[in-house]
XYZ file of C-alpha atoms in Angstrom:
88
model
C -35.312 -26.989 -115.648
C -34.812 -23.310 -116.411
C -31.909 -23.543 -118.891
C -29.346 -22.011 -116.585
C -27.455 -25.211 -115.868
C -28.057 -27.224 -119.033
C -26.772 -27.084 -122.584
C -28.581 -28.225 -125.738
C -26.488 -30.415 -127.961
C -27.854 -31.362 -131.324
C -29.319 -29.864 -134.454
C -32.729 -28.496 -135.562
C -34.140 -28.041 -139.059
C -36.245 -24.935 -138.661
C -38.053 -25.419 -141.988
C -39.237 -28.950 -141.200
C -39.209 -28.452 -137.436
C -37.198 -31.636 -137.154
C -33.994 -32.514 -135.355
C -32.130 -34.476 -132.824
C -30.663 -33.286 -129.579
C -30.299 -33.673 -125.868
C -29.800 -31.569 -122.787
C -26.493 -31.917 -120.951
C -26.002 -30.870 -117.341
C -23.379 -28.133 -116.980
C -21.665 -28.779 -113.602
C -19.564 -25.646 -113.750
C -22.552 -23.334 -114.274
C -24.561 -25.243 -111.683
C -21.806 -24.809 -109.055
C -21.600 -21.097 -109.882
C -25.396 -20.668 -109.630
C -25.449 -22.666 -106.352
C -22.770 -20.411 -104.899
C -24.748 -17.293 -105.882
C -27.926 -18.718 -104.365
C -26.176 -19.675 -101.083
C -24.615 -16.204 -100.820
C -27.978 -14.623 -101.370
C -29.611 -16.825 -98.741
C -26.798 -16.065 -96.266
C -27.221 -12.293 -96.777
C -30.968 -12.623 -96.355
C -30.598 -14.593 -93.142
C -28.087 -12.068 -91.778
C -30.490 -9.217 -92.535
C -33.310 -11.120 -90.862
C -31.157 -11.730 -87.738
C -30.200 -8.092 -87.583
C -33.861 -7.061 -87.874
C -34.909 -9.452 -85.168
C -32.122 -8.251 -82.870
C -33.260 -4.637 -83.368
C -36.853 -5.580 -82.752
C -35.923 -7.461 -79.595
C -33.850 -4.517 -78.326
C -36.634 -2.076 -79.165
C -39.257 -4.162 -77.424
C -37.016 -4.461 -74.375
C -36.441 -0.715 -74.214
C -40.172 0.004 -74.647
C -41.082 -2.501 -71.966
C -38.580 -0.811 -69.516
C -40.009 2.636 -70.351
C -43.606 1.399 -69.911
C -42.626 -0.184 -66.539
C -41.125 3.158 -65.421
C -44.317 4.989 -66.423
C -46.451 2.479 -64.521
C -44.285 2.908 -61.393
C -44.420 6.701 -61.813
C -40.667 7.037 -62.239
C -39.817 10.330 -64.072
C -37.986 10.130 -67.385
C -40.313 7.746 -69.064
C -41.528 8.015 -72.646
C -43.182 11.362 -72.451
C -45.961 10.768 -69.957
C -45.335 13.157 -67.133
C -42.047 14.379 -68.625
C -41.605 18.101 -67.883
C -44.594 18.214 -65.621
C -42.932 20.687 -63.222
C -41.525 22.780 -65.976
C -44.576 25.021 -66.376
C -45.197 25.668 -62.649
C -44.626 29.211 -61.371
């Protein structure tokens, strides 16, 4: 109970530290906080999916480039690129 979705109803005597009260659940605030939390989770999950898609694409590209290097196909990731460029 963090005080966001409840209200205190009652009275307190600060000199005697005495009083009567109760906490009431505030449905309107709770619904608002729930909507904010769900939106935040949705944005987080979307960012995570985007990151995983980029990682998957990057790994696939790197794997293709490494396969080309292993086969000796020119145009890989820098290994052997421009090898004939310095010949006279």
